[in-house]
Amino acid sequence: MIRRLMLALDDRLGTAHFMRKALRKAFPDHWSFMLGEIALYCFVVLLATGTYLGFFFNASSQPLIYKGSYASLHGIPMSAAYASVLRLSLDTRAGLLLRQIHHWAALVFLAAITVHMCRIFFTGAFRRPRELNWIIGLVLLILALGAGFTGYSLPDDLLSGTGLRIAYSVLISVPFVGVDLAFLFFGGAFPTAQTIGRLFFTHVLIVPALIVVAMTLHLGIIWRQKHTQFRGPGRTENNVIGSPLWPNYAMKSVGLLFAVAATVTALGAFFQINPIWLYGPYNPSNVSSPAQPDWYIGWLEGALRLGPSWDWQIFNHTVPAPFFAGVMLPLAFFFLLFVWPFLERAMTHDGEPHQLLDHPSDTPWRTGVGAAVLTFAIVLTLAGSDDVQAKIFGISVETLASLYRIVLLILPVVVGLLTFEFAREVRDRRNASPKADGRVVISRTDSGGFVGQPEENTQRRS
Ligand code: HEM
């Protein structure tokens, strides 16, 4: 029946040639090419679980007195949004499980994107002709951060309300336009009755729709340009070697979808996350301590905690401290990332197209810079939980913050230089003895011997 259907389609649309070519498309087998797919499949899980949550969440700041099944909060005033998440967690069938899977999937989504971006950076996959996809990837990263933060803020509990208040304070710190921007987004001086409704609309429609558009472009460009590949026998700038789309790659990829779904489901089933009934409803006069955001916001939180306490006067206008750490630093960080392919090209005078990837040791200086920037972000992330560490180690938060400021200035430079030296050593040794290259693809025979890997699916780049 399928054969007849295909023949009928081919007869009318001439699809056979396209399909034959598409099904033979080569996908590299290296594990690091699965990182982007893990992000993709987390997004699928997020859409599926989020749809379920959407049926029960009430995006309203309407105040009410709690009378539900959780006795510890009886008689407490709260918003209808918070009450609906309590009901979803404690009285709705599978509600808590799906809430937890959704939250874990968001954490893994951002982790997968970050590691995927590192693989693209450290192997030079962003070089010509893939600069555009690097930029679209960064847009995806920003959208994913936006999706995470807006979702995290929806339950209107004490922890997320505190995070929102910080975001509001950072926004109004922007000189001249900050207050207008904050009023536009929050609908007035925080907290307002509009905030939850606007966050909900942004979280469930605007951001996911933009992610779908950006992902479609991202994957479409990959399809058109074909994948890069690591160096190896038979691999050149003019071909791509790997599993054919059908059946090998398709089966592997469906398996990965199930593995990702199973992993985040197990995390949601066995590891509690964001138990909002323990935090209580948001109340502007209270702040819980210790208070931690989700991991991907940690570097911003750390920047605010370590940032300089400058208050500048410009044209009779105060530019307060949160502006430097909360706005300038992330802007500088993303600016550096956006222009990196062009910066590297200007520095190396290498405008050639690259289909073969670098080993991180091939370009010690890029690897060193990447390691330094990563260290900077990790130190900021750790500093974002200095209150928890101060409690554990019995030292004051102020002492710890001063320590982190010193570490933040010194450690990235040290790690960057050490990584540079290490990568250079690896490269020089490899160049001195090509046999130690380690890039030969070897496979085992049935009788226990070794042979060179057969290159089964080679595709020419057009
Ligand atoms: C929602 C987030 C993202 C998804 C779902 C996604 C998905 C993918 C997938 C499936 C691939 C092909 C397999 C692979 O190379 O891993 C890919 C490749 C690529 N991605 Fe992403 N990606 C995302 C974010 C990013 C980010 C943040 C960057 C960089 C800033 C980026 C840059 C690239 C580039 C340059 C390629 C081509 C690499 C090559 O051919 O070797 N992506 N992406």
Coordinates of C-alpha atoms and ligand atoms in Angstrom, one line a residue:
M1 CA 0.0 0.0 0.0
I2 CA 2.8 2.4 1.0
R3 CA 4.6 1.5 -2.3
R4 CA 1.4 2.3 -4.3
L5 CA 1.0 5.6 -2.4
M6 CA 4.6 6.6 -3.0
L7 CA 4.3 5.7 -6.7
A8 CA 1.2 7.8 -7.0
L9 CA 2.9 10.8 -5.3
D10 CA 5.9 10.4 -7.5
D11 CA 3.7 10.3 -10.6
R12 CA 2.1 13.6 -9.6
L13 CA 4.9 15.5 -7.8
G14 CA 8.1 13.8 -8.9
T15 CA 9.1 13.2 -5.3
A16 CA 11.1 10.0 -5.8
H17 CA 14.4 11.7 -6.7
F18 CA 14.2 14.1 -3.8
M19 CA 13.2 11.4 -1.3
R20 CA 16.0 9.0 -2.5
K21 CA 18.6 11.7 -2.0
A22 CA 17.1 12.8 1.4
L23 CA 17.0 9.3 2.8
R24 CA 20.7 8.8 1.9
K25 CA 21.8 12.1 3.6
A26 CA 24.9 11.4 5.8
F27 CA 24.8 12.2 9.5
P28 CA 28.2 12.1 11.3
D29 CA 28.3 9.4 14.1
H30 CA 30.4 11.3 16.6
W31 CA 28.5 11.5 20.0
S32 CA 29.0 15.3 20.2
F33 CA 26.6 15.7 17.3
M34 CA 23.8 14.4 19.6
L35 CA 23.9 17.4 21.9
G36 CA 21.8 19.6 19.7
E37 CA 19.3 16.8 19.3
I38 CA 19.1 16.4 23.1
A39 CA 18.1 20.1 23.3
L40 CA 15.6 19.5 20.5
Y41 CA 14.0 16.6 22.3
C42 CA 13.9 18.4 25.6
F43 CA 11.9 21.1 23.8
V44 CA 9.4 18.4 22.6
V45 CA 9.0 17.2 26.2
L46 CA 8.5 20.8 27.4
L47 CA 5.8 21.4 24.8
A48 CA 4.0 18.1 25.7
T49 CA 4.1 18.6 29.5
G50 CA 3.5 22.4 29.3
T51 CA 0.3 21.8 27.4
Y52 CA -1.0 19.6 30.3
L53 CA 0.0 22.2 32.9
G54 CA -1.7 24.9 30.8
F55 CA -5.1 23.3 31.4
F56 CA -4.9 23.8 35.1
F57 CA -2.9 27.0 35.6
N58 CA -4.8 30.1 36.4
A59 CA -2.8 33.2 35.2
S60 CA -4.5 35.6 37.6
S61 CA -3.2 37.8 40.4
Q62 CA -6.7 38.0 41.9
P63 CA -6.2 37.7 45.7
L64 CA -8.0 34.9 47.6
I65 CA -7.8 33.2 51.0
Y66 CA -6.6 29.6 50.7
K67 CA -9.0 26.8 51.7
G68 CA -7.5 23.9 49.8
S69 CA -6.1 20.6 50.9
Y70 CA -2.7 21.7 52.1
A71 CA -3.5 22.5 55.8
S72 CA -0.3 24.5 56.6
L73 CA -1.4 27.3 54.2
H74 CA -5.1 27.4 55.4
G75 CA -6.3 31.0 55.8
I76 CA -3.3 32.5 54.1
P77 CA -3.9 35.2 51.5
M78 CA -2.4 34.4 48.1
S79 CA -3.0 35.0 44.3
A80 CA -5.2 32.7 42.3
A81 CA -2.1 31.8 40.3
Y82 CA -0.3 30.4 43.3
A83 CA -3.5 28.6 44.5
S84 CA -3.9 27.0 41.1
V85 CA -0.3 25.7 41.2
L86 CA -0.9 24.3 44.7
R87 CA -4.0 22.5 43.3
L88 CA -2.1 21.3 40.3
S89 CA 0.7 19.9 42.6
L90 CA -1.4 18.4 45.3
D91 CA -4.9 17.6 44.1
T92 CA -4.6 17.1 40.3
R93 CA -3.9 13.6 38.9
A94 CA -0.3 13.4 37.6
G95 CA -0.1 17.2 38.1
L96 CA 3.0 17.1 40.3
L97 CA 4.8 14.5 38.2
L98 CA 4.2 16.6 35.0
R99 CA 5.2 19.8 36.8
Q100 CA 8.4 18.2 37.9
I101 CA 9.1 16.7 34.5
H102 CA 8.5 20.1 32.9
H103 CA 10.9 21.8 35.3
W104 CA 13.6 19.1 34.9
A105 CA 13.3 19.2 31.1
A106 CA 13.9 23.0 31.3
L107 CA 17.1 22.5 33.3
V108 CA 18.4 19.7 30.9
F109 CA 17.3 21.8 27.9
L110 CA 19.5 24.7 28.9
A111 CA 22.4 22.4 29.9
A112 CA 22.2 20.6 26.5
I113 CA 22.2 24.0 24.7
T114 CA 25.2 25.2 26.7
V115 CA 27.3 22.0 26.1
H116 CA 26.2 22.0 22.4
M117 CA 27.4 25.6 22.1
C118 CA 30.7 24.7 23.7
R119 CA 31.2 21.9 21.2
I120 CA 30.5 24.3 18.3
F121 CA 32.9 26.8 19.8
F122 CA 35.8 24.6 20.7
T123 CA 35.8 22.7 17.4
G124 CA 35.4 25.9 15.3
A125 CA 32.1 24.7 13.8
F126 CA 31.0 28.4 13.7
R127 CA 33.5 29.4 11.0
R128 CA 32.5 30.2 7.4
P129 CA 29.9 29.1 6.1
R130 CA 28.1 28.6 9.5
E131 CA 28.3 32.1 11.0
L132 CA 24.6 32.6 10.4
N133 CA 23.7 29.4 12.3
W134 CA 25.9 30.5 15.2
I135 CA 23.9 33.7 15.4
I136 CA 20.6 31.9 15.2
G137 CA 21.9 29.5 17.8
L138 CA 22.6 32.4 20.1
V139 CA 19.1 33.8 19.6
L140 CA 17.8 30.3 20.6
L141 CA 20.0 30.4 23.7
I142 CA 18.5 33.9 24.7
L143 CA 15.0 32.6 23.9
A144 CA 15.6 29.5 26.0
L145 CA 16.8 31.7 28.9
G146 CA 13.6 33.8 28.5
A147 CA 11.4 30.7 28.4
G148 CA 13.0 29.4 31.6
F149 CA 12.8 32.6 33.5
T150 CA 9.2 33.5 32.5
G151 CA 8.1 29.9 33.4
Y152 CA 9.9 29.9 36.7
S153 CA 8.1 33.1 37.6
L154 CA 4.6 31.9 36.9
P155 CA 3.7 30.2 40.2
D156 CA 3.9 33.5 42.1
D157 CA 5.5 31.9 45.1
L158 CA 7.9 33.7 47.4
L159 CA 11.1 32.5 45.6
S160 CA 10.0 33.3 42.1
G161 CA 8.4 36.6 43.2
T162 CA 11.8 37.6 44.6
G163 CA 13.5 36.8 41.3
L164 CA 10.9 38.9 39.4
R165 CA 11.5 41.8 41.8
I166 CA 15.2 41.5 41.1
A167 CA 14.5 41.5 37.3
Y168 CA 12.3 44.5 37.7
S169 CA 15.0 46.4 39.7
V170 CA 17.6 45.6 37.0
L171 CA 15.3 46.8 34.3
I172 CA 14.6 50.2 36.0
S173 CA 18.3 50.7 36.4
V174 CA 18.7 51.2 32.6
P175 CA 19.4 54.9 32.2
F176 CA 16.7 57.1 30.7
V177 CA 14.4 54.3 29.3
G178 CA 14.5 51.7 32.1
V179 CA 11.4 52.9 34.0
D180 CA 9.3 53.1 30.8
L181 CA 10.5 49.7 29.8
A182 CA 9.7 48.2 33.1
F183 CA 6.2 49.7 33.2
L184 CA 5.6 48.5 29.7
F185 CA 6.5 44.9 30.5
F186 CA 5.2 44.7 34.1
G187 CA 2.2 47.0 33.5
G188 CA 3.1 49.5 36.3
A189 CA 5.2 49.6 39.4
F190 CA 6.0 46.0 40.5
P191 CA 4.0 44.0 41.8
T192 CA 1.1 44.7 39.5
A193 CA -2.1 42.8 38.8
Q194 CA -1.0 42.4 35.1
T195 CA 2.4 40.8 35.7
I196 CA 1.3 37.1 35.9
G197 CA -1.0 37.4 32.9
R198 CA 1.7 39.0 30.7
L199 CA 4.3 36.4 31.8
F200 CA 1.9 33.6 31.0
F201 CA 1.2 34.9 27.5
T202 CA 5.0 35.4 26.9
H203 CA 5.8 32.0 28.3
V204 CA 3.2 29.9 26.5
L205 CA 2.9 31.7 23.2
I206 CA 5.5 34.4 22.2
V207 CA 8.7 32.6 23.3
P208 CA 7.8 29.1 22.2
A209 CA 6.6 30.4 18.8
L210 CA 9.9 32.3 18.4
I211 CA 11.8 29.2 19.4
V212 CA 9.9 27.1 16.8
V213 CA 10.7 29.7 14.1
A214 CA 14.4 29.9 15.1
M215 CA 14.8 26.1 15.4
T216 CA 13.2 25.6 12.0
L217 CA 15.7 28.1 10.5
H218 CA 18.6 26.5 12.5
L219 CA 17.8 22.9 11.3
G220 CA 16.9 24.1 7.8
I221 CA 20.4 25.7 7.4
I222 CA 22.1 22.5 8.8
W223 CA 20.2 20.5 6.2
R224 CA 21.2 22.8 3.4
Q225 CA 24.9 23.2 4.5
K226 CA 25.3 19.6 5.7
H227 CA 27.2 18.8 8.9
T228 CA 30.8 19.4 9.6
Q229 CA 32.9 16.4 10.5
F230 CA 36.0 15.5 12.5
R231 CA 39.2 14.7 10.6
G232 CA 39.8 11.1 9.8
P233 CA 40.5 8.6 7.0
G234 CA 38.7 9.5 3.9
R235 CA 37.3 12.7 5.3
T236 CA 37.9 15.8 3.2
E237 CA 36.5 19.3 2.8
N238 CA 34.4 18.0 -0.1
N239 CA 32.5 15.1 1.5
V240 CA 30.6 14.1 4.6
I241 CA 30.8 10.6 6.1
G242 CA 28.2 9.1 8.4
S243 CA 25.1 7.1 8.8
P244 CA 22.4 7.5 6.2
L245 CA 19.2 9.2 7.3
W246 CA 17.2 6.0 6.7
P247 CA 17.2 3.7 8.5
N248 CA 20.3 4.1 10.7
Y249 CA 20.2 7.7 11.8
A250 CA 16.4 7.9 12.0
M251 CA 16.3 4.9 14.4
K252 CA 19.2 6.2 16.5
S253 CA 17.5 9.6 16.7
V254 CA 14.1 8.1 17.7
G255 CA 16.0 6.1 20.4
L256 CA 17.5 9.3 21.6
L257 CA 14.1 11.0 21.9
F258 CA 12.9 8.1 24.1
A259 CA 16.1 8.2 26.2
V260 CA 15.7 11.9 26.8
A261 CA 12.0 11.6 27.6
A262 CA 12.8 8.6 30.0
T263 CA 15.6 10.5 31.7
V264 CA 13.6 13.7 32.4
T265 CA 10.6 11.5 33.4
A266 CA 12.8 9.6 35.9
L267 CA 14.2 12.9 37.2
G268 CA 10.7 14.3 37.7
A269 CA 9.5 11.1 39.3
F270 CA 12.3 10.6 41.8
F271 CA 13.8 14.1 42.5
Q272 CA 11.7 16.8 44.0
I273 CA 12.0 20.2 42.3
N274 CA 10.5 23.6 43.2
P275 CA 8.2 22.5 46.0
I276 CA 6.3 25.9 46.0
W277 CA 4.0 24.9 48.9
L278 CA 7.1 25.0 51.2
Y279 CA 8.1 28.6 50.0
G280 CA 4.6 30.2 50.5
P281 CA 2.9 32.8 48.4
Y282 CA 4.8 35.9 47.2
N283 CA 4.7 38.8 49.6
P284 CA 6.8 41.9 48.7
S285 CA 7.8 42.5 52.3
N286 CA 9.3 39.0 52.7
V287 CA 12.4 37.4 51.2
S288 CA 13.3 33.8 51.8
S289 CA 16.9 32.8 52.6
P290 CA 18.8 31.0 51.3
A291 CA 17.2 31.8 47.9
Q292 CA 18.5 30.3 44.7
P293 CA 17.4 30.7 41.1
D294 CA 17.6 27.9 38.5
W295 CA 21.2 27.0 37.5
Y296 CA 21.2 28.9 34.2
I297 CA 20.3 32.2 35.9
G298 CA 23.0 31.7 38.5
W299 CA 25.7 33.6 36.6
L300 CA 23.5 36.7 36.5
E301 CA 22.6 36.4 40.2
G302 CA 26.4 36.0 40.9
A303 CA 27.2 39.1 38.8
L304 CA 24.7 41.1 40.8
R305 CA 26.1 39.9 44.1
L306 CA 29.7 40.6 43.1
G307 CA 29.1 43.7 41.0
P308 CA 30.7 47.0 41.9
S309 CA 28.5 49.3 44.1
W310 CA 28.9 52.3 41.7
D311 CA 26.2 54.9 41.6
W312 CA 27.1 57.3 38.7
Q313 CA 25.5 60.7 38.0
I314 CA 25.1 61.3 34.3
F315 CA 23.3 64.5 33.2
N316 CA 21.6 64.8 36.6
H317 CA 20.5 61.2 36.2
T318 CA 21.5 58.4 38.5
V319 CA 22.8 55.2 37.0
P320 CA 22.5 52.7 39.8
A321 CA 24.7 49.7 40.6
P322 CA 22.5 46.9 39.1
F323 CA 23.0 48.4 35.7
F324 CA 26.7 47.5 35.5
A325 CA 26.5 43.9 36.7
G326 CA 22.9 43.2 35.6
V327 CA 22.7 44.8 32.2
M328 CA 26.2 45.8 30.9
L329 CA 27.9 42.5 31.8
P330 CA 25.3 40.2 30.0
L331 CA 25.3 42.6 27.1
A332 CA 29.1 42.5 26.8
F333 CA 29.0 38.7 27.1
F334 CA 26.5 38.2 24.4
F335 CA 28.1 40.9 22.2
L336 CA 31.4 39.0 22.4
L337 CA 29.6 35.7 21.5
F338 CA 27.7 37.3 18.5
V339 CA 30.8 38.8 17.0
W340 CA 33.2 36.0 17.8
P341 CA 33.2 34.3 14.3
F342 CA 34.0 37.7 12.7
L343 CA 36.5 38.6 15.4
E344 CA 38.3 35.3 14.9
R345 CA 38.3 35.8 11.1
A346 CA 39.8 39.3 11.5
M347 CA 42.5 38.0 13.8
T348 CA 43.5 34.9 11.8
H349 CA 42.8 36.3 8.3
D350 CA 41.2 33.0 7.6
G351 CA 38.1 33.6 5.5
E352 CA 38.1 30.1 3.9
P353 CA 35.0 27.8 4.3
H354 CA 35.7 25.0 6.8
Q355 CA 33.9 21.6 6.7
L356 CA 36.5 19.7 8.8
L357 CA 36.4 20.5 12.5
D358 CA 39.4 21.5 14.6
H359 CA 40.4 19.4 17.6
P360 CA 40.5 21.8 20.5
S361 CA 44.3 21.5 20.6
D362 CA 44.6 22.6 17.0
T363 CA 43.8 26.2 18.0
P364 CA 45.3 26.6 21.6
W365 CA 44.5 30.3 21.8
R366 CA 40.8 29.9 21.0
T367 CA 40.6 27.0 23.5
G368 CA 42.3 29.1 26.1
V369 CA 39.9 32.1 25.6
G370 CA 36.9 29.7 25.8
A371 CA 38.2 28.1 29.0
A372 CA 38.8 31.5 30.5
V373 CA 35.3 32.7 29.7
L374 CA 33.8 29.4 30.9
T375 CA 35.7 29.8 34.2
F376 CA 34.4 33.3 34.6
A377 CA 30.8 32.2 34.1
I378 CA 31.3 29.2 36.5
V379 CA 32.8 31.5 39.3
L380 CA 29.9 33.9 38.9
T381 CA 27.4 30.9 39.1
L382 CA 29.1 29.7 42.3
A383 CA 29.0 33.2 43.7
G384 CA 25.3 33.2 43.0
S385 CA 24.8 30.8 45.9
D386 CA 27.3 32.4 48.3
D387 CA 24.5 32.7 50.9
V388 CA 24.1 28.9 51.0
Q389 CA 27.9 28.4 51.1
A390 CA 28.2 31.0 53.9
K391 CA 25.7 29.0 55.9
I392 CA 27.4 25.7 55.3
F393 CA 30.9 26.9 56.1
G394 CA 29.9 29.3 58.9
I395 CA 31.5 32.4 57.4
S396 CA 30.0 35.7 56.6
V397 CA 28.4 36.4 53.2
E398 CA 30.6 39.6 52.9
T399 CA 33.9 37.7 53.4
L400 CA 32.8 35.1 50.8
A401 CA 31.8 37.8 48.3
S402 CA 35.2 39.5 48.7
L403 CA 36.9 36.2 48.2
Y404 CA 34.9 35.5 45.0
R405 CA 35.7 39.0 43.7
I406 CA 39.4 38.1 43.8
V407 CA 38.9 34.6 42.4
L408 CA 36.8 36.1 39.6
L409 CA 39.7 38.4 38.5
I410 CA 42.5 35.8 38.8
L411 CA 41.2 32.3 38.1
P412 CA 39.9 32.8 34.5
V413 CA 43.3 34.2 33.5
V414 CA 45.2 31.3 35.2
V415 CA 42.8 28.7 33.7
G416 CA 43.0 30.4 30.2
L417 CA 46.8 30.4 30.2
L418 CA 47.1 26.8 31.5
T419 CA 44.6 25.5 28.9
F420 CA 46.5 27.4 26.2
E421 CA 49.8 25.8 27.3
F422 CA 48.3 22.3 27.6
A423 CA 46.6 22.5 24.2
R424 CA 49.8 23.7 22.6
E425 CA 51.8 20.9 24.1
V426 CA 49.2 18.3 22.9
R427 CA 49.3 19.8 19.4
D428 CA 53.1 19.9 19.2
R429 CA 53.5 16.4 20.4
R430 CA 51.0 15.2 17.9
N431 CA 52.8 17.1 15.1
A432 CA 56.1 15.6 16.2
S433 CA 54.8 12.0 16.0
P434 CA 51.9 11.8 13.6
K435 CA 51.3 8.1 14.6
A436 CA 50.2 9.3 18.0
D437 CA 47.4 11.2 16.2
G438 CA 44.8 8.9 17.6
R439 CA 42.4 9.8 14.8
V440 CA 42.5 6.6 12.9
V441 CA 39.1 4.9 12.9
I442 CA 39.6 1.2 13.8
S443 CA 37.0 -1.5 14.2
R444 CA 37.1 -5.0 15.6
T445 CA 36.6 -8.0 13.3
D446 CA 34.6 -11.2 14.2
S447 CA 37.9 -13.1 14.8
G448 CA 39.1 -10.5 17.3
G449 CA 41.5 -8.6 15.0
F450 CA 41.4 -4.9 14.0
V451 CA 40.8 -3.3 10.7
G452 CA 40.3 0.2 9.4
Q453 CA 36.7 1.4 9.6
P454 CA 34.8 0.9 6.3
E455 CA 33.5 4.3 5.1
E456 CA 30.0 3.1 4.3
N457 CA 28.0 6.3 3.6
T458 CA 29.9 9.1 1.9
Q459 CA 28.1 12.1 0.5
R460 CA 29.7 14.8 -1.7
R461 CA 29.1 18.4 -0.8
S462 CA 27.5 20.3 -3.7
Ligands
HEM1 C1 17.2 25.3 21.2 C2 18.5 25.3 21.0 C3 19.3 24.6 20.0 C4 18.9 23.4 19.3 C5 17.6 22.6 19.5 C6 19.9 23.1 18.4 C7 20.0 22.0 17.5 C8 21.0 21.7 16.7 C9 21.1 20.4 16.0 C10 20.2 19.2 16.1 C11 22.3 20.5 15.3 C12 22.9 19.4 14.4 C13 23.7 18.4 15.2 C14 24.8 19.0 16.0 O1 25.7 19.6 15.4 O2 24.8 19.0 17.2 C15 22.9 21.8 15.5 C16 24.0 22.3 14.8 C17 24.6 23.5 15.0 N1 24.2 24.4 16.0 FE1 22.6 24.2 17.2 N2 20.9 24.1 18.5 C18 20.6 25.0 19.5 C19 21.3 26.0 19.9 C20 22.5 26.4 19.4 C21 23.4 27.4 19.9 C22 23.2 28.2 21.3 C23 24.4 27.6 19.0 C24 25.6 28.5 19.1 C25 25.6 29.7 19.6 C26 24.2 26.7 17.9 C27 25.0 26.6 16.8 C28 25.0 25.5 15.9 C29 25.9 25.4 14.7 C30 26.9 26.4 14.2 C31 25.6 24.2 14.2 C32 26.2 23.5 12.9 C33 27.4 22.6 13.5 C34 28.0 21.6 12.6 O3 27.5 21.4 11.5 O4 29.0 21.0 13.0 N3 23.1 26.0 18.2 N4 22.1 22.5 16.3

